[in-house]
mmCIF file of C-alpha atoms and ligand atoms in Angstrom:
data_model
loop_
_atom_site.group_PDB
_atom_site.id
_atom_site.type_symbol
_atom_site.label_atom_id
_atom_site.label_comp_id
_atom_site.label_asym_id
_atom_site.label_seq_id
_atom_site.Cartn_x
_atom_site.Cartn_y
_atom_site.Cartn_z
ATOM 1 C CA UNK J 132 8.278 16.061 63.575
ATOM 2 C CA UNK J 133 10.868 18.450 62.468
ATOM 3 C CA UNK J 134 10.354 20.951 59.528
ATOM 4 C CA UNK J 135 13.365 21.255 57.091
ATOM 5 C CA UNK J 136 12.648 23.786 54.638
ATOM 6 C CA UNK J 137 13.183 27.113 56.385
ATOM 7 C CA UNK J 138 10.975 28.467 53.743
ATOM 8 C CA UNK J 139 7.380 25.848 54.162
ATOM 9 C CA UNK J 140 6.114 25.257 57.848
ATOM 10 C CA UNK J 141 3.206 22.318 58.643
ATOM 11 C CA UNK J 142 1.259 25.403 59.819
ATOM 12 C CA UNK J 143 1.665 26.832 56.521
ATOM 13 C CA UNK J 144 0.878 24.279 54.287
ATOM 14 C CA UNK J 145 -2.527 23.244 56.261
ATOM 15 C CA UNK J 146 -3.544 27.232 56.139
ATOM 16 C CA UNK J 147 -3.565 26.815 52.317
ATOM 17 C CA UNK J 148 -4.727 23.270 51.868
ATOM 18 C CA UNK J 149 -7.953 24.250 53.974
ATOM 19 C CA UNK J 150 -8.567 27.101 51.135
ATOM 20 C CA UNK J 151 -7.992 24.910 48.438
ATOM 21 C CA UNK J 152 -9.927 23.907 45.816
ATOM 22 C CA UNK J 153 -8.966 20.580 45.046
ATOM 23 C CA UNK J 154 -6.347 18.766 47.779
ATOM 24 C CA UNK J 155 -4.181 15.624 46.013
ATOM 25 C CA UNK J 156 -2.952 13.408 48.502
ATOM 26 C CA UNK J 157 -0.227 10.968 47.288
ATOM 27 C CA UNK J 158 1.514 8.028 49.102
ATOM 28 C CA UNK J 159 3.830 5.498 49.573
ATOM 29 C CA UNK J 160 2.472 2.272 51.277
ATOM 30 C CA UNK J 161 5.246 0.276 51.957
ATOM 31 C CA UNK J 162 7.258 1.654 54.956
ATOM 32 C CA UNK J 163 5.514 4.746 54.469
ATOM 33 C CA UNK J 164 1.757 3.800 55.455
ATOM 34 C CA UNK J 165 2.004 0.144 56.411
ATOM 35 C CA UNK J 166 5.178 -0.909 58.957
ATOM 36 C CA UNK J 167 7.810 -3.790 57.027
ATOM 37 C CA UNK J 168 6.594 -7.163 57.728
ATOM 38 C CA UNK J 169 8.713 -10.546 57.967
ATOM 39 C CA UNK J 170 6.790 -11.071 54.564
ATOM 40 C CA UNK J 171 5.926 -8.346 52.599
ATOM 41 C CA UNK J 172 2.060 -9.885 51.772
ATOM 42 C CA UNK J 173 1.579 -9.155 55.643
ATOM 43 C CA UNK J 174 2.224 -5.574 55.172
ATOM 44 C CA UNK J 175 -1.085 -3.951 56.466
ATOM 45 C CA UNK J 176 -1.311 -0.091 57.452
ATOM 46 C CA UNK J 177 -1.132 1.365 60.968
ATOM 47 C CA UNK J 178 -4.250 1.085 62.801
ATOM 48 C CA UNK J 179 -6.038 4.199 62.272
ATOM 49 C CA UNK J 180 -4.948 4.959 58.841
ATOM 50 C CA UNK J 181 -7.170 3.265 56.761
ATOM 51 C CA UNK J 182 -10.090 5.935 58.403
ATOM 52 C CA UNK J 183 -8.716 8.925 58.415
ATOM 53 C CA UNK J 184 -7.970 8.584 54.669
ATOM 54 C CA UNK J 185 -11.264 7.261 54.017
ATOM 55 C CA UNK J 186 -12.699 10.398 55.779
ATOM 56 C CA UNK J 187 -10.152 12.750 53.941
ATOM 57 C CA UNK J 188 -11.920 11.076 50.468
ATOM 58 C CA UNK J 189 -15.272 11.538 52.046
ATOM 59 C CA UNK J 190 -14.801 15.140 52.094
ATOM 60 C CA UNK J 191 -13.023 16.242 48.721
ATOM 61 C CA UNK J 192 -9.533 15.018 48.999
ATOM 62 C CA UNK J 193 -8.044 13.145 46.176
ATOM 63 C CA UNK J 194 -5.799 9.859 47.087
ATOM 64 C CA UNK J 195 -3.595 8.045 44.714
ATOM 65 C CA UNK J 196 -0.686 5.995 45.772
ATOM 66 C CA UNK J 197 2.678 5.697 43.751
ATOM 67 C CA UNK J 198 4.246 2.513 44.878
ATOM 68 C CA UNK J 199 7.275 0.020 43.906
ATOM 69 C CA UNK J 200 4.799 -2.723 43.901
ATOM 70 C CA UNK J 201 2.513 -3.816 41.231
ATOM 71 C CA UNK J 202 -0.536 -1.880 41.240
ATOM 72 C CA UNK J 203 -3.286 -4.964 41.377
ATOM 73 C CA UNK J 204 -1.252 -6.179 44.308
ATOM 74 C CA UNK J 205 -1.092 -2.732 45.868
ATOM 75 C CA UNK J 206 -5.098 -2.576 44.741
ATOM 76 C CA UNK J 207 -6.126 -5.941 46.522
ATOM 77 C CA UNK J 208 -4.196 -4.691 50.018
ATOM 78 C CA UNK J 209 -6.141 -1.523 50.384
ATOM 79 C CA UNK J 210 -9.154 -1.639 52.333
ATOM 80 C CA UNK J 211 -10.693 0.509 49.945
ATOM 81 C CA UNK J 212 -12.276 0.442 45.930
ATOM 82 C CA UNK J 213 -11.551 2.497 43.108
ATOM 83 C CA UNK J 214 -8.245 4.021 44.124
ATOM 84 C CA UNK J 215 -5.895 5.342 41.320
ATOM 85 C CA UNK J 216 -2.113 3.547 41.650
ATOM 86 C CA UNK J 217 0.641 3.903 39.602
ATOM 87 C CA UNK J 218 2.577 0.450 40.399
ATOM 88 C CA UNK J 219 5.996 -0.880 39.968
ATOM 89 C CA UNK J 220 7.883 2.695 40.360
ATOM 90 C CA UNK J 221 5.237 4.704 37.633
ATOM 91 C CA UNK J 222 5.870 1.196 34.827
ATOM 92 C CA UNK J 223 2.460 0.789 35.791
ATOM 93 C CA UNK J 224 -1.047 2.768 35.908
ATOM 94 C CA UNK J 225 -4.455 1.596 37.666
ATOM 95 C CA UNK J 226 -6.947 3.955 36.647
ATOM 96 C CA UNK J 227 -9.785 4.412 39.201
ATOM 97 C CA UNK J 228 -12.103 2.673 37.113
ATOM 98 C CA UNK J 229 -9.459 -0.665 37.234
ATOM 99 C CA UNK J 230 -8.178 -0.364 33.880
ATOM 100 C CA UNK J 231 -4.388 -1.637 33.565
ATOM 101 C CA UNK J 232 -1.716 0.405 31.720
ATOM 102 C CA UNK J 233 2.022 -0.674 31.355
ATOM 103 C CA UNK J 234 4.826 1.336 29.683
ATOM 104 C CA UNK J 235 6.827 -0.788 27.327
ATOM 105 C CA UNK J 236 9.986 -1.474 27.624
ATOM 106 C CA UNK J 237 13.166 -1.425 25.911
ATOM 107 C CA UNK J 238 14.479 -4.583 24.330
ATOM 108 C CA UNK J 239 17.840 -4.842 25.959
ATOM 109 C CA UNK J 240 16.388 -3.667 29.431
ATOM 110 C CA UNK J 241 13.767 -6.506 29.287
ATOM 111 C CA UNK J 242 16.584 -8.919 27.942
ATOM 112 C CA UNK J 243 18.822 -7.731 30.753
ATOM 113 C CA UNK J 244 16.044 -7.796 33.449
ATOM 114 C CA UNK J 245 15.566 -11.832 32.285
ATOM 115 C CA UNK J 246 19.193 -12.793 32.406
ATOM 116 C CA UNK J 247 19.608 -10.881 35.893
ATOM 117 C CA UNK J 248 16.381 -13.169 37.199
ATOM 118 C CA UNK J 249 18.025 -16.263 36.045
ATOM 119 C CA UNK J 250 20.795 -15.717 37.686
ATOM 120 C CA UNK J 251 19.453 -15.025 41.130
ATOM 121 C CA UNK J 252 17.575 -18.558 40.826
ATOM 122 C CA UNK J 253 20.797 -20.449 39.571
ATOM 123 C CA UNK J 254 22.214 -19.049 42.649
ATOM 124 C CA UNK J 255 19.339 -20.481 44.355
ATOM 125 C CA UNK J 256 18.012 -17.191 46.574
ATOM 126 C CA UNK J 257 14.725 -16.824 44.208
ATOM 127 C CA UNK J 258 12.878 -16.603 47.295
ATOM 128 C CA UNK J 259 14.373 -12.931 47.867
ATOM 129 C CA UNK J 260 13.761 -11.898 44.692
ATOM 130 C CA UNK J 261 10.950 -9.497 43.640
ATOM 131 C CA UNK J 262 10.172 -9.850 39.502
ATOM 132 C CA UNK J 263 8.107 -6.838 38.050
ATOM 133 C CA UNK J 264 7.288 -4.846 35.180
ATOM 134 C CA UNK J 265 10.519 -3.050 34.409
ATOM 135 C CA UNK J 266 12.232 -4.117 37.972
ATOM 136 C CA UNK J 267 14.065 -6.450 39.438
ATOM 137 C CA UNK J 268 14.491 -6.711 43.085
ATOM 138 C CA UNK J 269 16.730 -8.750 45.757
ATOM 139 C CA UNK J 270 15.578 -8.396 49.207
ATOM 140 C CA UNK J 271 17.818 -8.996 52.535
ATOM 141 C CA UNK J 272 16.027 -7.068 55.278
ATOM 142 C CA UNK J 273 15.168 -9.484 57.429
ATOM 143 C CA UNK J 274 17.949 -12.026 56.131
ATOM 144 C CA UNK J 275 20.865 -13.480 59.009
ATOM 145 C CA UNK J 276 24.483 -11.602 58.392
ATOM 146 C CA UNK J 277 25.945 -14.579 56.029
ATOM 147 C CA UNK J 278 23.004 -14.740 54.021
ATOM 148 C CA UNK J 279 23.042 -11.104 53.966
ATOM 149 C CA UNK J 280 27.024 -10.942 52.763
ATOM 150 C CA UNK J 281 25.878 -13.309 50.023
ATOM 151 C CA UNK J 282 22.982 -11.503 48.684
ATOM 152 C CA UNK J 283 25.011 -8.421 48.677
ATOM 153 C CA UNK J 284 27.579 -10.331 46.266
ATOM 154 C CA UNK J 285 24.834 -11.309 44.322
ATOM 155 C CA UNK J 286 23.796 -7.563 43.822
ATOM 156 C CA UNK J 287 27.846 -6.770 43.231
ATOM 157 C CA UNK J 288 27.555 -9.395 40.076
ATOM 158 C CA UNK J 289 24.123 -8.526 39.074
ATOM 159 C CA UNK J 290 25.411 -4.793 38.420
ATOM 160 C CA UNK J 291 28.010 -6.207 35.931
ATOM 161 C CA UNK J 292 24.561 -6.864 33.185
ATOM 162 C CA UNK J 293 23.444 -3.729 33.763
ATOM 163 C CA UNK J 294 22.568 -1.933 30.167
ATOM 164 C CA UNK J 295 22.024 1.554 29.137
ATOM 165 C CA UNK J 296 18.799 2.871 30.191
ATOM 166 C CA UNK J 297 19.159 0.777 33.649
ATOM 167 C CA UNK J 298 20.236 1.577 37.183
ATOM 168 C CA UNK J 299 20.928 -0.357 40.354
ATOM 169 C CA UNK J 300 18.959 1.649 43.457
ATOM 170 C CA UNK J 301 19.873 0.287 46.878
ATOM 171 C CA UNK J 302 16.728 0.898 49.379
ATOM 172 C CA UNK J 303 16.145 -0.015 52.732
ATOM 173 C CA UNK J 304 17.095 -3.709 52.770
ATOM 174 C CA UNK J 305 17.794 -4.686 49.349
ATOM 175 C CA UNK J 306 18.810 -3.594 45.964
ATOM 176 C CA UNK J 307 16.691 -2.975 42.872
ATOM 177 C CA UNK J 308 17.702 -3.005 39.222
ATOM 178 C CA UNK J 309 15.424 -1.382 37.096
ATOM 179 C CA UNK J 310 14.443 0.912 33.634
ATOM 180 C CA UNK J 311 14.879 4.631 34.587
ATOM 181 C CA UNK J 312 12.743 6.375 31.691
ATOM 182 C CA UNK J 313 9.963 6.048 34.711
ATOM 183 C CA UNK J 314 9.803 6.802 38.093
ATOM 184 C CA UNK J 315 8.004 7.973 41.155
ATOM 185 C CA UNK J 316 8.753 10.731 40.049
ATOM 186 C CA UNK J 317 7.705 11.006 36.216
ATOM 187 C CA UNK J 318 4.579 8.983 37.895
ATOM 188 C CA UNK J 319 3.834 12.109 40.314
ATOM 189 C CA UNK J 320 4.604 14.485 37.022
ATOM 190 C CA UNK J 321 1.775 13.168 35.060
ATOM 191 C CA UNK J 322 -0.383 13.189 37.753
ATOM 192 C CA UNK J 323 -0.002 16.629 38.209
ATOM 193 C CA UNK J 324 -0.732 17.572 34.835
ATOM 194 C CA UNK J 325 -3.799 16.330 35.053
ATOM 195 C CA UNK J 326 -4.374 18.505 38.410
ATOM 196 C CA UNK J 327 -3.004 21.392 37.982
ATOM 197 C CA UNK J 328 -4.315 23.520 41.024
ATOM 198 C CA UNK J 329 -4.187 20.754 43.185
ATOM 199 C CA UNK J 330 -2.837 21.545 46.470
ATOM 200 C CA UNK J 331 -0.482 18.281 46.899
ATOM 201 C CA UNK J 332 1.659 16.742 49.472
ATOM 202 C CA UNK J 333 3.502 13.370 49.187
ATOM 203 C CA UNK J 334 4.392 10.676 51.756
ATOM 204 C CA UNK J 335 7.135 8.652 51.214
ATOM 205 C CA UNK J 336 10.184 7.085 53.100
ATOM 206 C CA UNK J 337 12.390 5.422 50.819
ATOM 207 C CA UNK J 338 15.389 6.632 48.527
ATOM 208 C CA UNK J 339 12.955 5.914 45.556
ATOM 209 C CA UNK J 340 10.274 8.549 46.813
ATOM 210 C CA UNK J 341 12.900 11.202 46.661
ATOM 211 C CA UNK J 342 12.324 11.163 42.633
ATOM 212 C CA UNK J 343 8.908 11.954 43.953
ATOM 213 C CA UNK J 344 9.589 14.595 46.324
ATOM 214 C CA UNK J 345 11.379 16.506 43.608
ATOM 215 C CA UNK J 346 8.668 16.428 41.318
ATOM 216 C CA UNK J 347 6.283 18.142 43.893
ATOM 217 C CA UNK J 348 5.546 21.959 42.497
ATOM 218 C CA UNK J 349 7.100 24.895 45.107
ATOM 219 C CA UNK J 350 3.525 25.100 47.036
ATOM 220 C CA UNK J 351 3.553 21.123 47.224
ATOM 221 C CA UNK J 352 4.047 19.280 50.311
ATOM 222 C CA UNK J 353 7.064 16.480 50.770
ATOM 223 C CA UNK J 354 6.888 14.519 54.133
ATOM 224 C CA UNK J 355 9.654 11.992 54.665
ATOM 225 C CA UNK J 356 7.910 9.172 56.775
ATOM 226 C CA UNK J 357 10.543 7.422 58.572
ATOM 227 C CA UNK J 358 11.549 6.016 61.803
ATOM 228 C CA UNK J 359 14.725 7.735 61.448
ATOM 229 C CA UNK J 360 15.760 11.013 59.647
ATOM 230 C CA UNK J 361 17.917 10.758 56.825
ATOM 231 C CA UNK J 362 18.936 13.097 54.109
ATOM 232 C CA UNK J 363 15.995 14.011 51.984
ATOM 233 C CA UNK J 364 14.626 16.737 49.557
ATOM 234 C CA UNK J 365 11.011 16.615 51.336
ATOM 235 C CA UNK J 366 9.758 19.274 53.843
ATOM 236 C CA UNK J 367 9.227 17.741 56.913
ATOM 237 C CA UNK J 368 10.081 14.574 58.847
ATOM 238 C CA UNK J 369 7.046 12.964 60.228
ATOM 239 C CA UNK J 370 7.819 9.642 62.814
ATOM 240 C CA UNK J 371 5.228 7.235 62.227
ATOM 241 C CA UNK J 372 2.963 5.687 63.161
ATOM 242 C CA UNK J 373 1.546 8.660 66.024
ATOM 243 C CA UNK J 374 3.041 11.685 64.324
ATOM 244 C CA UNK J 375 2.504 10.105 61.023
ATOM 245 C CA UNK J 376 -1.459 9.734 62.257
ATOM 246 C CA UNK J 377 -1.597 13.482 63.691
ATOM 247 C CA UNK J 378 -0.604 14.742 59.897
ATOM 248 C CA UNK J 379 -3.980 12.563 58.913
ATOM 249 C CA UNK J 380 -5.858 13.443 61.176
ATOM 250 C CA UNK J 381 -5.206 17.479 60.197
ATOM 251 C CA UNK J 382 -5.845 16.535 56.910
ATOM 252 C CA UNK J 383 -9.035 14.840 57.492
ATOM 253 C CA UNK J 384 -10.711 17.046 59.851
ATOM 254 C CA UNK J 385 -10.224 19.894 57.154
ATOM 255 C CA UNK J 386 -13.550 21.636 56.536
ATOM 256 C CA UNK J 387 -15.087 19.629 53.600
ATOM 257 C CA UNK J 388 -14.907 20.689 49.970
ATOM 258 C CA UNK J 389 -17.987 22.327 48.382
ATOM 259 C CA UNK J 390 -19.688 18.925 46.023
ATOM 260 C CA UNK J 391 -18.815 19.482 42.100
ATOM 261 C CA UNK J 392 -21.624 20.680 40.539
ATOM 262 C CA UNK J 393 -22.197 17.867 37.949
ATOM 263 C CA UNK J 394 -23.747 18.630 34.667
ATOM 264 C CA UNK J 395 -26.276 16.420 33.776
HETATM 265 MG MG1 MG H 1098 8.151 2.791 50.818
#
């Protein structure tokens, strides 16, 4: 663990979260929550996890995830029901209930998106592609070096049909082309408008969580989850999966929150 805002210590944040009156936890699965598999459906979280946030819910915290996959796929992985996720980098928005929201898209960005697909199956590496709503993928992490090299070419010419309103964002084994009107981090916005007084913290360990990080208000919580430490605009550096676990495990054994009073 290493705390890299001079200004916000662990002890700090946990002192106000345990006064709070609503606590937002929001997460990253992939890399963040759940180690990198061979193949990414095998992706399941560290043991552990899965009850410590279900005891976190149990007493008053809030969980939503903001992942880079699509939100019914995210949905059908987690051992629990009726968990808001906004999929495919905030493109997409699973209410709690399971209603389905997409943003549109741009002509020329969906155009571009389709030509870029084709070409990665005419050069026939579709298997390490990943298609979604508003993204486009190529994956090489667990690829041999000439495979790798080729891929990596691929990505070189696949940057050549990028249009305006696009970017190409290289993550931890593999390179994504995608719309940039939405993000983690316009995902993480809108969530907080709808909680204003929440007292948040985010999890994340990729270069796409950092939109996400920087969305967070002052009082907010960023924790880089990573093996290794790497330059980031979160708060602290948490090593999963035992240090990653002790930050849970705080959070869950927080005093519970006093039940809503419902009007009837
Ligand atoms: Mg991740």
């Amino acid at each position: 663990m290493k705390e890299l805002a001079p200004a916000k210590t662990l002890d700090g944040f946990f002192f106000d979260l345990a006064r709070a009156r609503t606590r937002l936890l929001v997460l990253d699965y992939d890399g963040t929550l759940a180690p990198f598999a061979m193949r990414r459906e095998d992706a399941q979280l560290y043991p552990g996890v899965a009850s410590l946030l279900e005891t976190a819910m149990s007493r008053g915290t809030e969980i939503v995830f903001i992942t880079g996959r699509p939100a019914r796929e995210l949905a059908d992985r987690l051992p629990f029901s009726g968990i808001e996720i906004f999929g495919a980098h905030g493109y997409e928005h699973l209410a709690a209930n399971g209603t389905l929201t997409q943003k549109s898209l741009p002509a020329p960005v969906e155009a571009a998106l389709s030509k870029m697909d084709q070409m990665v199956v005419t050069s026939g590496y579709a298997y390490a592609r990943e298609r979604k709503h508003g993204t486009l993928a190529i994956h090489w992490r667990h690829e041999e070096a000439p495979t790798r090299r080729a891929l990596k070419e691929l990505g070189a010419q696949l940057q050549g049909q990028l249009t305006a309103g696009m970017q190409a964002l290289p993550f931890d084994g593999g390179l994504e082309f995608r719309a940039i009107d939405h993000h983690k981090g316009t995902a993480l916005a809108n969530l907080l408008d709808r909680h204003p007084n929440a007292h948040v913290a985010y999890l994340g360990d990729d270069t796409t969580d950092e939109d996400a990080f920087a969305a967070l208000p002052p009082e907010g919580l960023g924790v880089l989850v990573r093996p290794e430490l790497r330059e980031t605009q979160a708060d602290i550096w948490l090593k999963p999966p035992e240090e990653l676990r002790g930050f849970l495990s705080r959070w869950a054994t927080l005093a519970p929150l006093p039940q809503p009073r419902r009007a009837y």
